[in-house]
Amino acid sequence: MGLPLALVSKLSTAARRLVLGRPFRSDAMGHTLLPKRIALPVFASDALSSVAYAPEEIFLVLSVAGLSAYTMAPWIGVAVAAVMLVVIASYRQNVHAYPSGGGDYEVVTTNLGPTAGLTVASALLVDYVLTVAVSMASAMSNIGSAVPFIAQHKVLFAVAAILLLASLNLRGIRESGTAFAIPTYAFMIGMYLMVGWGLFQIFVLGDHLQAETAGFTVKSEHGDVLGFAMVFLVARAFSSGCAALTGVEAISNGVPAFKKPKSRNAATTLLLLGAIAVSLFMGIIVLAKETGAKVVDSVDQLVGAPQGYHPKTLIAQLADAVFHGFPIGLYLIAGVTALILVLAANTAFNGFPVLGSILAQDRYLPRQLHTRGDRLAFSNGILFLAFAAIAFVVAFRAEVTALIQLYIVGVFVSFTLSQIGMVRHWTRLLRIETDATQRRRMYRSRIINAIGLLCTGAVLIVVVVTKFRAGAWIAILAMGALFGLMKLIHRHYATVSSELEARAAEQGDVVLPSRNHAIVLVSNLHLPTKRALAYARATRPDVLEAITVNVDDEEAHQLVHKWEVSDVTVPLKVIASPYREITRPILSYVQRIIKDSPRTVVTVFIPEYVVGHWWEQVLHNQSALRLKGRLLFEPNVMVTSVPWQLSSSERLKVVDEQPAPGDARRGFLS
């Protein structure tokens, strides 16, 4: 009570309305359903935006072996594109078979059991967090290529961008989808213009386009790389390029957010995603090879670079080469690329809260993650994701090269287990299906998922082997820790449920106490005390007494005298306190009553002031707060606060006409 509670309530309500807008009614869920044109930028922005950094990571890894290794880039790109097409074809089977939106978690749990399902869930949750961190770090790197001030403070700007993105998502999925549709489509149009116009100039007009780094030579960091070392390097470049596949699973997880027919719309969106992402991904790699662009981890690798030269990102180099002499084109490409990288994290902001809600419903995460906020978004999940991503960005100083090593391990764990689950799903259905047409469809789907299993399983092995020492172990450790935490949470909920069921079986109906022993705590004989006595008497207890603790003999004698000459009929009992404590003597007195009469309920009435200034809260109610905290742990003890509103509290009355869906008052014993 008092100022902190009233002021926080008032300020939080005002801030919530300012940031989120007015709350939606629960029956307005149809407002959040997405058509395909909005669902594509909402759920596919991560996979689409990865074309801005996945090709660059391939060239960056290959640069370790020198310029000659760049000839491998197109073939690595083809391999990544092939895996992407296989995964998308596999996930089209998933959304048709499981339209409820559980995605990989539901598929794996249903077909492989809860332990495998929890493994997938922990992998996806970690990968969603890293998706936000990598996207924001990459965005700041691209913006920093044009604006040096941002490059010097990219951690701060990345954190600010994450908070801004979280606030947009807190307003509701439809609003964030509309906000992200324009820049996402602008990015796609801009990238197609750049790639298309660049390739047209090279292969049709015969122009010789050159990136700003085309005249430099890349020297190997370790001399000639041959044999097994080259194979390992190519495998690592392939695993880095597979970052382009992240975000594909978000559509499978978000099927419930689509308009009807949900499965068909989700499958169509997946197909569009695959076509756009693969064409842009391969187009950028080919254009980079033809323009001679170089991407290195350190400027020292560039032979011939002038003193103080700072290489731009791959996209910035390509835009400069393609739109040379037309600076507006360069700025547009740089702008939409930076923007899509910021917005790419929206895929995680839609996938993480939905998965968190499902896990909370299954009692693997706190129940607070299951509930929707003011705007029918899973607000708690959005906030948790934002702060977790900020922690990674700060810890790794927004360095894409460092964060990318932790990336994609989790998503390929979920890909692989999901495909195993789908193969088992179709096998189980084939045992009972008799219709020939349906059986042919199921056989085809099982073959697609089996191919997906082989591809994703192979990629997972490559990713773990090539990235483990470089940082993937951190992601694996985080997955293991999250898996263990969710197991403990589930065990706690199960223990509570079992305990309540066992006690219900022992006691049957709730047994009423034999007696109610009421105690009113007294520090002085004034109006708050008299009000507490009157309320306690109105509850008709079997025993009613007032008690005070003697911490000062003179004050205690004065209180007893005032009590005796007053018209109060309730007896006052004085408890001695040689060490001038208040809480322990009262606690001992209550415990003695319960010990003497185990079926008696002791109700403790505590008068409290409701104040209106922060300094008043410091001056009042401190003993009451400490005492309540101790009494709540005592069995057969009820604690009742009897408020007395001081005049200063009138100015802070909060009239909450529409309680927010996230208010604690509606949780009770969930």
Short mmCIF file of C-alpha atoms in Angstrom, two decimals, residues 24-409:
data_model
loop_
_atom_site.label_atom_id
_atom_site.label_comp_id
_atom_site.label_asym_id
_atom_site.label_seq_id
_atom_site.Cartn_x
_atom_site.Cartn_y
_atom_site.Cartn_z
CA PHE A 24 -8.25 -5.27 -27.07
CA ARG A 25 -11.12 -7.41 -25.87
CA SER A 26 -10.49 -11.16 -25.75
CA ASP A 27 -13.21 -11.73 -28.36
CA ALA A 28 -11.29 -9.54 -30.82
CA MET A 29 -8.77 -12.27 -31.66
CA GLY A 30 -9.85 -12.20 -35.31
CA HIS A 31 -8.26 -8.74 -35.48
CA THR A 32 -4.82 -10.35 -35.25
CA LEU A 33 -5.19 -12.92 -38.06
CA LEU A 34 -2.91 -12.27 -41.02
CA PRO A 35 -3.45 -12.53 -44.77
CA LYS A 36 -0.56 -13.94 -46.83
CA ARG A 37 0.61 -10.51 -47.97
CA ILE A 38 1.17 -9.49 -44.32
CA ALA A 39 2.22 -12.94 -43.06
CA LEU A 40 5.14 -13.06 -45.50
CA PRO A 41 6.99 -10.04 -44.04
CA VAL A 42 5.97 -10.97 -40.47
CA PHE A 43 7.18 -14.57 -40.47
CA ALA A 44 9.72 -14.60 -43.30
CA SER A 45 11.69 -11.43 -42.64
CA ASP A 46 14.44 -13.39 -40.86
CA ALA A 47 15.02 -15.85 -43.69
CA LEU A 48 14.76 -13.10 -46.32
CA SER A 49 17.13 -10.77 -44.52
CA SER A 50 19.75 -13.48 -44.10
CA VAL A 51 20.72 -12.90 -47.72
CA ALA A 52 22.31 -9.70 -46.42
CA TYR A 53 24.85 -11.54 -44.26
CA ALA A 54 24.85 -15.28 -45.13
CA PRO A 55 26.69 -14.81 -48.49
CA GLU A 56 29.11 -12.44 -46.78
CA GLU A 57 29.89 -15.08 -44.12
CA ILE A 58 30.73 -17.62 -46.87
CA PHE A 59 33.26 -15.24 -48.45
CA LEU A 60 34.56 -14.25 -45.04
CA VAL A 61 35.36 -17.86 -44.08
CA LEU A 62 36.90 -18.63 -47.47
CA SER A 63 39.15 -15.56 -47.23
CA VAL A 64 41.21 -17.44 -44.64
CA ALA A 65 42.63 -19.54 -47.50
CA GLY A 66 43.28 -16.57 -49.77
CA LEU A 67 41.77 -15.41 -53.03
CA SER A 68 41.85 -18.82 -54.71
CA ALA A 69 39.29 -20.19 -52.28
CA TYR A 70 36.67 -17.70 -53.54
CA THR A 71 36.08 -19.97 -56.53
CA MET A 72 34.31 -22.34 -54.12
CA ALA A 73 31.68 -19.74 -53.17
CA PRO A 74 29.14 -20.43 -55.98
CA TRP A 75 29.23 -24.18 -55.33
CA ILE A 76 28.80 -23.66 -51.61
CA GLY A 77 25.89 -21.35 -52.41
CA VAL A 78 24.28 -24.04 -54.58
CA ALA A 79 24.61 -26.54 -51.71
CA VAL A 80 23.01 -24.11 -49.24
CA ALA A 81 20.20 -23.32 -51.69
CA ALA A 82 19.53 -27.02 -52.25
CA VAL A 83 19.26 -27.64 -48.51
CA MET A 84 16.93 -24.66 -48.18
CA LEU A 85 14.60 -25.99 -50.88
CA VAL A 86 14.53 -29.42 -49.26
CA VAL A 87 13.77 -27.95 -45.83
CA ILE A 88 10.97 -25.77 -47.21
CA ALA A 89 9.44 -28.73 -49.05
CA SER A 90 9.62 -30.72 -45.80
CA TYR A 91 8.00 -27.98 -43.73
CA ARG A 92 5.13 -27.72 -46.19
CA GLN A 93 4.26 -31.24 -45.07
CA ASN A 94 4.51 -30.14 -41.44
CA VAL A 95 2.01 -27.28 -41.72
CA HIS A 96 -0.54 -29.51 -43.42
CA ALA A 97 -0.15 -32.30 -40.85
CA TYR A 98 -0.01 -30.04 -37.76
CA PRO A 99 -2.00 -26.83 -38.35
CA SER A 100 -2.34 -26.01 -34.64
CA GLY A 101 0.89 -24.01 -34.60
CA GLY A 102 2.97 -26.14 -32.29
CA GLY A 103 5.53 -26.44 -35.05
CA ASP A 104 8.60 -28.57 -34.40
CA TYR A 105 7.78 -28.84 -30.69
CA GLU A 106 4.36 -30.37 -31.31
CA VAL A 107 5.63 -32.63 -34.10
CA VAL A 108 8.52 -34.01 -32.05
CA THR A 109 6.60 -34.30 -28.77
CA THR A 110 3.73 -36.16 -30.42
CA ASN A 111 5.91 -38.59 -32.35
CA LEU A 112 9.14 -38.90 -30.32
CA GLY A 113 8.03 -38.15 -26.76
CA PRO A 114 8.27 -35.24 -24.32
CA THR A 115 12.04 -35.45 -23.78
CA ALA A 116 12.77 -35.04 -27.50
CA GLY A 117 10.12 -32.32 -27.69
CA LEU A 118 11.73 -30.43 -24.84
CA THR A 119 15.11 -30.74 -26.59
CA VAL A 120 13.64 -29.09 -29.68
CA ALA A 121 11.97 -26.41 -27.57
CA SER A 122 15.19 -25.47 -25.78
CA ALA A 123 17.07 -25.39 -29.09
CA LEU A 124 14.47 -23.15 -30.71
CA LEU A 125 14.23 -20.76 -27.78
CA VAL A 126 18.00 -20.23 -27.76
CA ASP A 127 18.06 -19.83 -31.52
CA TYR A 128 15.27 -17.25 -31.44
CA VAL A 129 17.33 -15.20 -28.99
CA LEU A 130 20.40 -15.46 -31.21
CA THR A 131 18.32 -14.54 -34.26
CA VAL A 132 17.52 -11.20 -32.67
CA ALA A 133 21.12 -10.65 -31.54
CA VAL A 134 22.67 -11.53 -34.94
CA SER A 135 20.14 -9.52 -36.93
CA MET A 136 20.67 -6.41 -34.83
CA ALA A 137 24.46 -6.74 -34.85
CA SER A 138 24.46 -7.15 -38.62
CA ALA A 139 22.14 -4.18 -39.02
CA MET A 140 24.47 -1.95 -37.02
CA SER A 141 27.44 -3.16 -39.08
CA ASN A 142 25.68 -2.26 -42.34
CA ILE A 143 24.56 1.12 -41.06
CA GLY A 144 28.02 1.68 -39.63
CA SER A 145 29.51 1.27 -43.12
CA ALA A 146 27.80 4.54 -44.06
CA VAL A 147 27.62 6.25 -40.67
CA PRO A 148 30.88 5.89 -38.68
CA PHE A 149 29.27 7.24 -35.48
CA ILE A 150 26.94 4.21 -35.34
CA ALA A 151 29.86 1.87 -35.98
CA GLN A 152 31.61 3.36 -32.94
CA HIS A 153 28.52 2.87 -30.73
CA LYS A 154 26.91 -0.15 -32.35
CA VAL A 155 26.18 -1.91 -29.03
CA LEU A 156 24.13 1.04 -27.82
CA PHE A 157 22.25 1.34 -31.10
CA ALA A 158 21.60 -2.42 -31.25
CA VAL A 159 20.12 -2.35 -27.74
CA ALA A 160 17.93 0.62 -28.65
CA ALA A 161 16.74 -1.13 -31.81
CA ILE A 162 15.80 -4.27 -29.85
CA LEU A 163 13.77 -2.22 -27.38
CA LEU A 164 12.03 -0.38 -30.22
CA LEU A 165 11.19 -3.66 -31.95
CA ALA A 166 9.85 -5.12 -28.72
CA SER A 167 7.58 -2.12 -28.20
CA LEU A 168 6.18 -2.49 -31.72
CA ASN A 169 5.41 -6.15 -31.09
CA LEU A 170 3.79 -5.34 -27.76
CA ARG A 171 1.20 -3.35 -29.71
CA GLY A 172 -0.01 -6.57 -31.33
CA ILE A 173 0.95 -8.81 -34.22
CA ARG A 174 -1.32 -7.14 -36.80
CA GLU A 175 0.12 -3.71 -36.06
CA SER A 176 3.71 -4.95 -36.20
CA GLY A 177 2.95 -6.90 -39.37
CA THR A 178 1.62 -3.80 -41.09
CA ALA A 179 4.57 -1.75 -39.86
CA PHE A 180 7.04 -4.31 -41.23
CA ALA A 181 5.32 -5.03 -44.56
CA ILE A 182 6.47 -1.88 -46.35
CA PRO A 183 10.20 -2.06 -45.49
CA THR A 184 10.29 -5.83 -46.09
CA TYR A 185 8.79 -5.47 -49.55
CA ALA A 186 11.03 -2.46 -50.18
CA PHE A 187 14.04 -4.67 -49.36
CA MET A 188 12.90 -7.40 -51.74
CA ILE A 189 12.27 -4.93 -54.56
CA GLY A 190 15.56 -3.15 -53.93
CA MET A 191 17.58 -6.37 -53.86
CA TYR A 192 15.95 -7.69 -57.04
CA LEU A 193 16.68 -4.37 -58.75
CA MET A 194 20.32 -4.46 -57.63
CA VAL A 195 20.92 -8.11 -58.54
CA GLY A 196 18.89 -7.97 -61.75
CA TRP A 197 20.39 -4.71 -63.03
CA GLY A 198 23.88 -5.80 -62.06
CA LEU A 199 23.68 -9.17 -63.83
CA PHE A 200 22.01 -7.53 -66.83
CA GLN A 201 24.92 -5.10 -67.18
CA ILE A 202 27.47 -7.91 -66.87
CA PHE A 203 25.94 -10.65 -69.03
CA VAL A 204 23.82 -8.66 -71.51
CA LEU A 205 25.46 -5.27 -71.89
CA GLY A 206 28.95 -6.67 -71.35
CA ASP A 207 29.90 -4.01 -68.81
CA HIS A 208 32.81 -4.76 -66.53
CA LEU A 209 31.48 -3.91 -63.06
CA GLN A 210 34.01 -3.83 -60.27
CA ALA A 211 33.57 -3.66 -56.52
CA GLU A 212 35.78 -1.24 -54.60
CA THR A 213 37.86 -4.20 -53.33
CA ALA A 214 38.23 -5.84 -56.76
CA GLY A 215 41.75 -4.48 -57.23
CA PHE A 216 43.00 -5.87 -53.93
CA THR A 217 44.44 -9.30 -53.29
CA VAL A 218 43.47 -11.48 -50.33
CA LYS A 219 46.40 -13.21 -48.67
CA SER A 220 45.98 -16.41 -46.72
CA GLU A 221 46.29 -16.12 -42.94
CA HIS A 222 47.95 -19.55 -42.67
CA GLY A 223 49.79 -19.94 -45.94
CA ASP A 224 48.60 -22.55 -48.43
CA VAL A 225 45.53 -24.43 -47.23
CA LEU A 226 45.37 -27.89 -48.74
CA GLY A 227 43.92 -31.34 -48.16
CA PHE A 228 41.85 -31.90 -45.04
CA ALA A 229 42.29 -28.27 -43.94
CA MET A 230 40.66 -27.08 -47.17
CA VAL A 231 37.80 -29.57 -46.77
CA PHE A 232 37.25 -28.34 -43.22
CA LEU A 233 37.33 -24.72 -44.40
CA VAL A 234 34.74 -25.37 -47.11
CA ALA A 235 32.56 -27.20 -44.61
CA ARG A 236 32.79 -24.28 -42.21
CA ALA A 237 31.90 -21.83 -44.99
CA PHE A 238 28.91 -24.03 -45.84
CA SER A 239 27.78 -24.11 -42.21
CA SER A 240 28.04 -20.30 -42.00
CA GLY A 241 26.05 -19.96 -45.22
CA CYS A 242 23.34 -22.17 -43.76
CA ALA A 243 22.39 -19.19 -41.59
CA ALA A 244 20.15 -18.43 -44.58
CA LEU A 245 17.84 -21.24 -43.42
CA THR A 246 17.02 -19.73 -40.05
CA GLY A 247 13.46 -18.50 -39.77
CA VAL A 248 11.92 -21.18 -41.98
CA GLU A 249 10.43 -22.90 -38.92
CA ALA A 250 8.72 -19.70 -37.74
CA ILE A 251 5.95 -20.13 -40.32
CA SER A 252 5.30 -23.65 -39.04
CA ASN A 253 5.09 -22.32 -35.48
CA GLY A 254 2.85 -19.43 -36.49
CA VAL A 255 0.14 -21.22 -38.47
CA PRO A 256 -2.64 -20.10 -36.04
CA ALA A 257 -1.88 -16.46 -36.91
CA PHE A 258 -2.85 -16.98 -40.57
CA LYS A 259 -6.30 -16.35 -41.94
CA LYS A 260 -8.32 -19.38 -43.04
CA PRO A 261 -7.54 -21.71 -44.69
CA LYS A 262 -4.58 -21.59 -42.31
CA SER A 263 -2.55 -24.57 -43.53
CA ARG A 264 -2.88 -23.69 -47.19
CA ASN A 265 -1.94 -20.06 -46.62
CA ALA A 266 1.06 -21.07 -44.49
CA ALA A 267 2.25 -23.56 -47.12
CA THR A 268 1.91 -20.93 -49.86
CA THR A 269 3.86 -18.43 -47.77
CA LEU A 270 6.61 -21.02 -47.28
CA LEU A 271 6.81 -21.55 -51.04
CA LEU A 272 7.07 -17.81 -51.66
CA LEU A 273 9.75 -17.55 -49.00
CA GLY A 274 11.80 -20.31 -50.62
CA ALA A 275 11.61 -18.85 -54.11
CA ILE A 276 12.53 -15.32 -53.00
CA ALA A 277 15.30 -16.29 -50.56
CA VAL A 278 17.04 -18.77 -52.89
CA SER A 279 16.97 -16.44 -55.91
CA LEU A 280 18.35 -13.48 -53.94
CA PHE A 281 20.93 -15.63 -52.13
CA MET A 282 22.35 -17.08 -55.34
CA GLY A 283 22.07 -13.78 -57.16
CA ILE A 284 24.21 -11.99 -54.57
CA ILE A 285 26.89 -14.72 -54.62
CA VAL A 286 27.12 -14.65 -58.43
CA LEU A 287 27.18 -10.86 -58.49
CA ALA A 288 29.89 -10.79 -55.81
CA LYS A 289 32.03 -13.21 -57.79
CA GLU A 290 31.60 -11.29 -61.05
CA THR A 291 32.40 -7.91 -59.49
CA GLY A 292 35.46 -9.25 -57.66
CA ALA A 293 34.21 -8.21 -54.20
CA LYS A 294 36.43 -9.20 -51.28
CA VAL A 295 35.25 -9.75 -47.72
CA VAL A 296 37.88 -10.20 -44.99
CA ASP A 297 37.94 -10.38 -41.23
CA SER A 298 40.91 -8.04 -40.97
CA VAL A 299 42.01 -5.27 -43.32
CA ASP A 300 45.56 -6.65 -43.00
CA GLN A 301 44.49 -9.48 -45.34
CA LEU A 302 43.89 -7.03 -48.17
CA VAL A 303 47.05 -6.59 -50.15
CA GLY A 304 47.08 -3.22 -51.94
CA ALA A 305 44.55 -1.50 -49.69
CA PRO A 306 45.45 2.13 -48.88
CA GLN A 307 46.40 3.17 -45.37
CA GLY A 308 43.38 3.64 -43.12
CA TYR A 309 41.02 1.81 -45.48
CA HIS A 310 37.92 0.25 -43.87
CA PRO A 311 36.14 -2.29 -46.10
CA LYS A 312 32.39 -2.03 -46.49
CA THR A 313 29.94 -4.87 -46.11
CA LEU A 314 29.34 -7.09 -49.15
CA ILE A 315 25.93 -5.57 -49.90
CA ALA A 316 27.34 -2.04 -49.72
CA GLN A 317 30.15 -2.97 -52.13
CA LEU A 318 27.72 -4.53 -54.62
CA ALA A 319 25.33 -1.58 -54.48
CA ASP A 320 28.21 0.82 -55.06
CA ALA A 321 29.36 -1.17 -58.08
CA VAL A 322 25.92 -1.66 -59.64
CA PHE A 323 24.65 1.90 -59.10
CA HIS A 324 27.99 3.60 -59.67
CA GLY A 325 27.26 7.17 -60.72
CA PHE A 326 23.74 6.95 -59.29
CA PRO A 327 24.20 7.58 -55.55
CA ILE A 328 20.44 7.52 -54.84
CA GLY A 329 20.38 3.83 -55.71
CA LEU A 330 23.29 3.16 -53.37
CA TYR A 331 21.60 4.97 -50.49
CA LEU A 332 18.29 3.20 -51.08
CA ILE A 333 19.92 -0.24 -51.02
CA ALA A 334 21.92 0.63 -47.92
CA GLY A 335 18.80 1.97 -46.22
CA VAL A 336 16.46 -0.95 -46.95
CA THR A 337 19.19 -3.46 -46.10
CA ALA A 338 19.82 -1.91 -42.71
CA LEU A 339 16.09 -1.66 -42.06
CA ILE A 340 15.31 -5.26 -43.00
CA LEU A 341 18.11 -6.47 -40.75
CA VAL A 342 16.56 -4.59 -37.84
CA LEU A 343 13.10 -5.90 -38.68
CA ALA A 344 14.35 -9.43 -39.34
CA ALA A 345 14.30 -10.07 -35.63
CA ASN A 346 10.52 -9.74 -35.85
CA THR A 347 10.37 -13.39 -36.91
CA ALA A 348 11.77 -14.34 -33.53
CA PHE A 349 9.46 -11.87 -31.78
CA ASN A 350 6.54 -13.74 -33.30
CA GLY A 351 7.89 -17.28 -32.90
CA PHE A 352 9.41 -17.12 -29.41
CA PRO A 353 6.30 -15.88 -27.53
CA VAL A 354 4.01 -18.42 -29.23
CA LEU A 355 6.34 -21.30 -28.41
CA GLY A 356 6.79 -19.96 -24.88
CA SER A 357 3.01 -19.88 -24.46
CA ILE A 358 2.70 -23.50 -25.57
CA LEU A 359 5.49 -24.57 -23.21
CA ALA A 360 3.85 -22.66 -20.36
CA GLN A 361 0.57 -24.40 -21.06
CA ASP A 362 2.42 -27.72 -20.83
CA ARG A 363 3.92 -26.52 -17.51
CA TYR A 364 7.50 -26.32 -18.74
CA LEU A 365 7.70 -22.54 -18.35
CA PRO A 366 6.07 -20.11 -15.89
CA ARG A 367 2.35 -19.68 -16.45
CA GLN A 368 2.83 -15.96 -16.99
CA LEU A 369 4.20 -16.71 -20.48
CA HIS A 370 0.90 -18.32 -21.47
CA THR A 371 -1.26 -15.22 -21.03
CA ARG A 372 -1.82 -12.45 -23.54
CA GLY A 373 -1.29 -8.78 -22.79
CA ASP A 374 -3.32 -5.65 -23.48
CA ARG A 375 -3.07 -5.96 -27.26
CA LEU A 376 -3.55 -9.76 -27.37
CA ALA A 377 0.20 -10.29 -27.82
CA PHE A 378 2.19 -12.59 -25.52
CA SER A 379 3.74 -9.62 -23.75
CA ASN A 380 5.83 -11.50 -21.18
CA GLY A 381 7.42 -13.67 -23.86
CA ILE A 382 8.25 -10.60 -25.95
CA LEU A 383 9.92 -8.88 -23.01
CA PHE A 384 11.87 -12.00 -22.01
CA LEU A 385 13.18 -12.40 -25.57
CA ALA A 386 14.18 -8.73 -25.78
CA PHE A 387 16.22 -8.77 -22.57
CA ALA A 388 17.87 -12.11 -23.39
CA ALA A 389 18.93 -10.83 -26.82
CA ILE A 390 20.26 -7.62 -25.26
CA ALA A 391 22.39 -9.74 -22.93
CA PHE A 392 24.00 -11.53 -25.91
CA VAL A 393 24.51 -8.28 -27.83
CA VAL A 394 26.26 -6.66 -24.88
CA ALA A 395 28.31 -9.77 -24.03
CA PHE A 396 29.61 -10.14 -27.61
CA ARG A 397 29.80 -6.39 -28.29
CA ALA A 398 27.45 -6.71 -31.29
CA GLU A 399 30.12 -8.52 -33.36
CA VAL A 400 28.44 -10.54 -36.11
CA THR A 401 31.46 -12.76 -36.66
CA ALA A 402 31.44 -13.77 -32.97
CA LEU A 403 27.67 -14.25 -32.70
CA ILE A 404 27.39 -16.20 -35.96
CA GLN A 405 29.47 -18.99 -34.43
CA LEU A 406 26.72 -19.58 -31.84
CA TYR A 407 24.05 -19.37 -34.49
CA ILE A 408 22.04 -22.04 -36.35
CA VAL A 409 23.04 -24.96 -34.11
#
